[in-house]
Amino acid sequence: MTKIEFESVLIDVRKAYRLLYLYQRRTMDLVQYIGDSLLFRYAGGYPWFSDSTPKAGKGELDNWAWDWLNMYFYDFNFTTKVIDGVEIDFSIIVQSDTGYYDSGIESGIETEKFSPVETATSKIIFLIGRNAWYNHEEFKDDFEDETNSIYKSSFTDYIKATNEKVLLAKTFNLSNFISQEQTDFRIKELVDFCKANGIEEMKLSKS
């Protein structure tokens, strides 16, 4: 690679960082809006695909580059609500790219083997638990197995109930949240999905 070619690459890198900033800012604003619409308070999150970005003098230079790009697949958690003795947990997972999970490969650094960007998807997955969560014994196997369809572009809905426990996952393409009108429509669709599957406690702030 010549110096001129490398300068051209660096221009693309600068464009990519600025695009990522705008994408991540909009994504965080979307998560905040959805949480407010459903009367949930944000309580921090973590990446599913990578480790947290090394900070405070920690981390090694052989860390995954993904550790600095952890919104590839990020879980935004909200505070548990207790309604008439029932615990309701809520989480919004933003999966910016299903490419790794669609590909079936083991290595997360061979990006050239990920499924093509044109066939992969960008998703938003809503997890809602009634007296249950995905780390509970009845449900955790479904979420710890990376071959499970929840990670793939083909995933649609997850519905599982045992006794008084219900765990739901509802997924949409991220492009369905292009406007406030579309976002409000999808939030209502999520609430209706919850009510139809045993979680009556999910409500809109405007209702």
mmCIF file of C-alpha atoms in Angstrom:
data_model
loop_
_atom_site.group_PDB
_atom_site.id
_atom_site.type_symbol
_atom_site.label_atom_id
_atom_site.label_comp_id
_atom_site.label_asym_id
_atom_site.label_seq_id
_atom_site.Cartn_x
_atom_site.Cartn_y
_atom_site.Cartn_z
ATOM 1 C CA MET A 1 0.000 0.000 0.000
ATOM 2 C CA THR A 2 1.336 3.413 -0.941
ATOM 3 C CA LYS A 3 1.159 6.488 1.263
ATOM 4 C CA ILE A 4 -1.507 7.997 -1.018
ATOM 5 C CA GLU A 5 -3.606 4.818 -0.756
ATOM 6 C CA PHE A 6 -3.205 4.805 3.024
ATOM 7 C CA GLU A 7 -4.307 8.456 3.213
ATOM 8 C CA SER A 8 -7.441 7.482 1.271
ATOM 9 C CA VAL A 9 -8.124 4.678 3.764
ATOM 10 C CA LEU A 10 -7.718 7.093 6.677
ATOM 11 C CA ILE A 11 -10.301 9.410 5.131
ATOM 12 C CA ASP A 12 -12.732 6.476 5.142
ATOM 13 C CA VAL A 13 -11.807 5.754 8.765
ATOM 14 C CA ARG A 14 -12.604 9.311 9.797
ATOM 15 C CA LYS A 15 -15.927 9.107 7.956
ATOM 16 C CA ALA A 16 -16.686 5.793 9.670
ATOM 17 C CA TYR A 17 -16.016 7.191 13.156
ATOM 18 C CA ARG A 18 -18.273 10.171 12.552
ATOM 19 C CA LEU A 19 -21.003 7.920 11.167
ATOM 20 C CA LEU A 20 -20.673 5.600 14.172
ATOM 21 C CA TYR A 21 -21.010 8.557 16.515
ATOM 22 C CA LEU A 22 -24.263 9.641 14.862
ATOM 23 C CA TYR A 23 -25.590 6.061 14.786
ATOM 24 C CA GLN A 24 -24.766 5.394 18.447
ATOM 25 C CA ARG A 25 -26.144 8.750 19.599
ATOM 26 C CA ARG A 26 -29.404 8.076 17.777
ATOM 27 C CA THR A 27 -29.541 4.538 19.154
ATOM 28 C CA MET A 28 -29.083 5.733 22.733
ATOM 29 C CA ASP A 29 -31.757 8.392 22.239
ATOM 30 C CA LEU A 30 -34.086 5.698 20.879
ATOM 31 C CA VAL A 31 -33.475 3.460 23.896
ATOM 32 C CA GLN A 32 -34.170 6.370 26.245
ATOM 33 C CA TYR A 33 -37.386 7.243 24.409
ATOM 34 C CA ILE A 34 -38.662 3.659 24.518
ATOM 35 C CA GLY A 35 -37.831 3.350 28.214
ATOM 36 C CA ASP A 36 -39.661 6.595 28.984
ATOM 37 C CA SER A 37 -42.649 5.485 26.897
ATOM 38 C CA LEU A 38 -42.932 2.295 28.950
ATOM 39 C CA LEU A 39 -42.157 3.930 32.320
ATOM 40 C CA PHE A 40 -38.868 2.109 32.844
ATOM 41 C CA ARG A 41 -35.724 3.739 34.246
ATOM 42 C CA TYR A 42 -32.405 2.927 32.588
ATOM 43 C CA ALA A 43 -29.986 0.999 34.817
ATOM 44 C CA GLY A 44 -26.843 0.438 32.731
ATOM 45 C CA GLY A 45 -25.885 -2.229 30.279
ATOM 46 C CA TYR A 46 -23.191 -4.433 28.812
ATOM 47 C CA PRO A 47 -22.108 -5.963 25.496
ATOM 48 C CA TRP A 48 -22.990 -9.568 24.647
ATOM 49 C CA PHE A 49 -20.464 -9.935 21.833
ATOM 50 C CA SER A 50 -17.366 -8.391 23.402
ATOM 51 C CA ASP A 51 -15.937 -7.283 26.739
ATOM 52 C CA SER A 52 -16.342 -3.753 28.034
ATOM 53 C CA THR A 53 -13.952 -1.209 26.614
ATOM 54 C CA PRO A 54 -10.704 -1.319 28.654
ATOM 55 C CA LYS A 55 -10.364 1.793 30.786
ATOM 56 C CA ALA A 56 -8.577 3.307 33.787
ATOM 57 C CA GLY A 57 -5.214 1.996 32.646
ATOM 58 C CA LYS A 58 -6.518 -1.546 32.124
ATOM 59 C CA GLY A 59 -6.687 -3.736 29.053
ATOM 60 C CA GLU A 60 -4.092 -5.239 26.757
ATOM 61 C CA LEU A 61 -3.149 -4.338 23.218
ATOM 62 C CA ASP A 62 -4.080 -7.842 22.091
ATOM 63 C CA ASN A 63 -7.688 -7.292 23.221
ATOM 64 C CA TRP A 64 -10.271 -7.672 20.480
ATOM 65 C CA ALA A 65 -10.742 -4.486 18.505
ATOM 66 C CA TRP A 66 -14.430 -5.287 19.164
ATOM 67 C CA ASP A 67 -13.823 -4.372 22.817
ATOM 68 C CA TRP A 68 -13.605 -0.771 21.614
ATOM 69 C CA LEU A 69 -16.704 -1.204 19.423
ATOM 70 C CA ASN A 70 -19.044 -2.846 21.882
ATOM 71 C CA MET A 71 -22.329 -1.609 20.439
ATOM 72 C CA TYR A 72 -22.028 -4.391 17.880
ATOM 73 C CA PHE A 73 -24.441 -6.247 20.189
ATOM 74 C CA TYR A 74 -25.376 -4.310 23.324
ATOM 75 C CA ASP A 75 -27.863 -5.015 26.126
ATOM 76 C CA PHE A 76 -29.486 -1.912 27.653
ATOM 77 C CA ASN A 77 -30.959 -2.877 31.045
ATOM 78 C CA PHE A 78 -33.774 -1.172 32.925
ATOM 79 C CA THR A 79 -34.647 -1.224 36.612
ATOM 80 C CA THR A 80 -36.943 -4.046 37.704
ATOM 81 C CA LYS A 81 -40.479 -2.882 38.480
ATOM 82 C CA VAL A 82 -42.639 -4.533 41.135
ATOM 83 C CA ILE A 83 -46.358 -4.281 40.371
ATOM 84 C CA ASP A 84 -48.771 -5.898 42.834
ATOM 85 C CA GLY A 85 -46.038 -8.286 43.928
ATOM 86 C CA VAL A 86 -45.076 -9.205 40.356
ATOM 87 C CA GLU A 87 -41.522 -8.480 39.156
ATOM 88 C CA ILE A 88 -41.251 -7.122 35.610
ATOM 89 C CA ASP A 89 -37.819 -7.047 34.006
ATOM 90 C CA PHE A 90 -37.125 -5.238 30.770
ATOM 91 C CA SER A 91 -34.130 -5.013 28.492
ATOM 92 C CA ILE A 92 -33.474 -3.615 25.017
ATOM 93 C CA ILE A 93 -30.812 -5.368 22.977
ATOM 94 C CA VAL A 94 -29.435 -3.531 19.962
ATOM 95 C CA GLN A 95 -27.762 -5.912 17.543
ATOM 96 C CA SER A 96 -26.106 -3.668 15.003
ATOM 97 C CA ASP A 97 -25.027 -6.552 12.776
ATOM 98 C CA THR A 98 -26.135 -10.200 12.702
ATOM 99 C CA GLY A 99 -23.254 -11.022 10.368
ATOM 100 C CA TYR A 100 -21.178 -13.058 12.811
ATOM 101 C CA TYR A 101 -24.129 -15.065 14.124
ATOM 102 C CA ASP A 102 -25.534 -15.737 10.662
ATOM 103 C CA SER A 103 -22.189 -17.019 9.395
ATOM 104 C CA GLY A 104 -21.820 -19.999 11.747
ATOM 105 C CA ILE A 105 -18.074 -19.461 12.138
ATOM 106 C CA GLU A 106 -16.290 -19.691 15.495
ATOM 107 C CA SER A 107 -13.878 -16.798 15.179
ATOM 108 C CA GLY A 108 -15.198 -13.341 15.889
ATOM 109 C CA ILE A 109 -12.233 -11.632 14.252
ATOM 110 C CA GLU A 110 -12.487 -13.106 10.766
ATOM 111 C CA THR A 111 -14.848 -10.397 9.611
ATOM 112 C CA GLU A 112 -14.322 -11.351 5.979
ATOM 113 C CA LYS A 113 -16.177 -14.598 6.781
ATOM 114 C CA PHE A 114 -19.195 -12.890 8.365
ATOM 115 C CA SER A 115 -22.346 -13.052 6.272
ATOM 116 C CA PRO A 116 -22.433 -10.211 3.711
ATOM 117 C CA VAL A 117 -23.619 -6.863 5.026
ATOM 118 C CA GLU A 118 -26.376 -6.922 2.400
ATOM 119 C CA THR A 119 -27.918 -10.120 3.820
ATOM 120 C CA ALA A 120 -27.197 -9.528 7.515
ATOM 121 C CA THR A 121 -29.605 -7.334 9.482
ATOM 122 C CA SER A 122 -29.569 -4.701 12.214
ATOM 123 C CA LYS A 123 -32.069 -5.578 14.927
ATOM 124 C CA ILE A 124 -33.605 -4.373 18.146
ATOM 125 C CA ILE A 125 -34.676 -7.153 20.509
ATOM 126 C CA PHE A 126 -36.979 -6.520 23.459
ATOM 127 C CA LEU A 127 -36.726 -8.910 26.410
ATOM 128 C CA ILE A 128 -39.532 -8.853 28.960
ATOM 129 C CA GLY A 129 -39.758 -11.092 32.002
ATOM 130 C CA ARG A 130 -42.598 -11.661 34.447
ATOM 131 C CA ASN A 131 -41.079 -13.169 37.630
ATOM 132 C CA ALA A 132 -38.378 -14.539 35.323
ATOM 133 C CA TRP A 133 -35.265 -13.557 33.453
ATOM 134 C CA TYR A 134 -32.966 -15.168 30.925
ATOM 135 C CA ASN A 135 -30.435 -16.212 33.563
ATOM 136 C CA HIS A 136 -33.061 -18.298 35.413
ATOM 137 C CA GLU A 137 -32.702 -22.057 35.222
ATOM 138 C CA GLU A 138 -35.802 -22.567 33.092
ATOM 139 C CA PHE A 139 -34.648 -20.189 30.375
ATOM 140 C CA LYS A 140 -30.890 -19.685 30.414
ATOM 141 C CA ASP A 141 -29.998 -22.534 28.052
ATOM 142 C CA ASP A 142 -31.946 -20.799 25.295
ATOM 143 C CA PHE A 143 -29.812 -17.681 25.672
ATOM 144 C CA GLU A 144 -26.398 -19.171 26.468
ATOM 145 C CA ASP A 145 -26.311 -21.288 23.311
ATOM 146 C CA GLU A 146 -24.965 -19.060 20.542
ATOM 147 C CA THR A 147 -26.457 -21.350 17.901
ATOM 148 C CA ASN A 148 -29.924 -20.410 19.164
ATOM 149 C CA SER A 149 -31.966 -18.486 16.643
ATOM 150 C CA ILE A 150 -32.309 -15.428 18.912
ATOM 151 C CA TYR A 151 -28.900 -14.309 17.650
ATOM 152 C CA LYS A 152 -29.643 -14.744 13.955
ATOM 153 C CA SER A 153 -31.364 -12.550 11.412
ATOM 154 C CA SER A 154 -34.150 -15.133 11.065
ATOM 155 C CA PHE A 155 -35.229 -14.773 14.718
ATOM 156 C CA THR A 156 -38.740 -13.401 15.222
ATOM 157 C CA ASP A 157 -40.357 -14.052 18.626
ATOM 158 C CA TYR A 158 -39.519 -16.031 21.757
ATOM 159 C CA ILE A 159 -42.367 -17.017 24.080
ATOM 160 C CA LYS A 160 -41.890 -19.294 27.074
ATOM 161 C CA ALA A 161 -43.928 -19.707 30.241
ATOM 162 C CA THR A 162 -43.593 -21.998 33.252
ATOM 163 C CA ASN A 163 -46.027 -21.694 36.154
ATOM 164 C CA GLU A 164 -46.210 -18.004 37.059
ATOM 165 C CA LYS A 165 -43.070 -17.154 35.074
ATOM 166 C CA VAL A 166 -43.139 -15.706 31.578
ATOM 167 C CA LEU A 167 -40.218 -14.682 29.389
ATOM 168 C CA LEU A 168 -40.758 -12.997 26.042
ATOM 169 C CA ALA A 169 -38.524 -11.671 23.306
ATOM 170 C CA LYS A 170 -39.810 -9.562 20.450
ATOM 171 C CA THR A 171 -37.570 -8.474 17.614
ATOM 172 C CA PHE A 172 -37.825 -5.826 14.920
ATOM 173 C CA ASN A 173 -35.536 -4.564 12.231
ATOM 174 C CA LEU A 174 -33.902 -1.406 13.521
ATOM 175 C CA SER A 175 -35.030 0.379 10.355
ATOM 176 C CA ASN A 176 -38.622 0.114 11.641
ATOM 177 C CA PHE A 177 -37.783 2.889 14.130
ATOM 178 C CA ILE A 178 -36.961 5.510 11.511
ATOM 179 C CA SER A 179 -39.393 8.121 12.879
ATOM 180 C CA GLN A 180 -41.252 8.923 16.089
ATOM 181 C CA GLU A 181 -44.510 7.837 14.466
ATOM 182 C CA GLN A 182 -43.041 4.471 13.490
ATOM 183 C CA THR A 183 -41.399 4.103 16.901
ATOM 184 C CA ASP A 184 -44.674 4.771 18.734
ATOM 185 C CA PHE A 185 -46.404 2.220 16.510
ATOM 186 C CA ARG A 186 -43.795 -0.453 17.316
ATOM 187 C CA ILE A 187 -43.904 0.283 21.048
ATOM 188 C CA LYS A 188 -47.668 -0.246 21.022
ATOM 189 C CA GLU A 189 -47.143 -3.460 19.060
ATOM 190 C CA LEU A 190 -44.703 -4.592 21.771
ATOM 191 C CA VAL A 191 -47.201 -3.810 24.556
ATOM 192 C CA ASP A 192 -49.948 -5.707 22.716
ATOM 193 C CA PHE A 193 -47.556 -8.656 22.263
ATOM 194 C CA CYS A 194 -46.845 -8.690 26.010
ATOM 195 C CA LYS A 195 -50.519 -8.557 26.961
ATOM 196 C CA ALA A 196 -51.383 -11.340 24.512
ATOM 197 C CA ASN A 197 -48.741 -13.582 26.060
ATOM 198 C CA GLY A 198 -49.251 -13.236 29.796
ATOM 199 C CA ILE A 199 -47.598 -9.954 30.780
ATOM 200 C CA GLU A 200 -50.512 -7.603 31.366
ATOM 201 C CA GLU A 201 -48.356 -5.283 33.462
ATOM 202 C CA MET A 202 -46.611 -3.708 30.457
ATOM 203 C CA LYS A 203 -48.245 -0.341 29.808
ATOM 204 C CA LEU A 204 -47.661 2.799 27.801
ATOM 205 C CA SER A 205 -46.985 6.012 29.710
ATOM 206 C CA LYS A 206 -49.756 7.721 27.704
ATOM 207 C CA SER A 207 -52.401 5.080 28.441
#
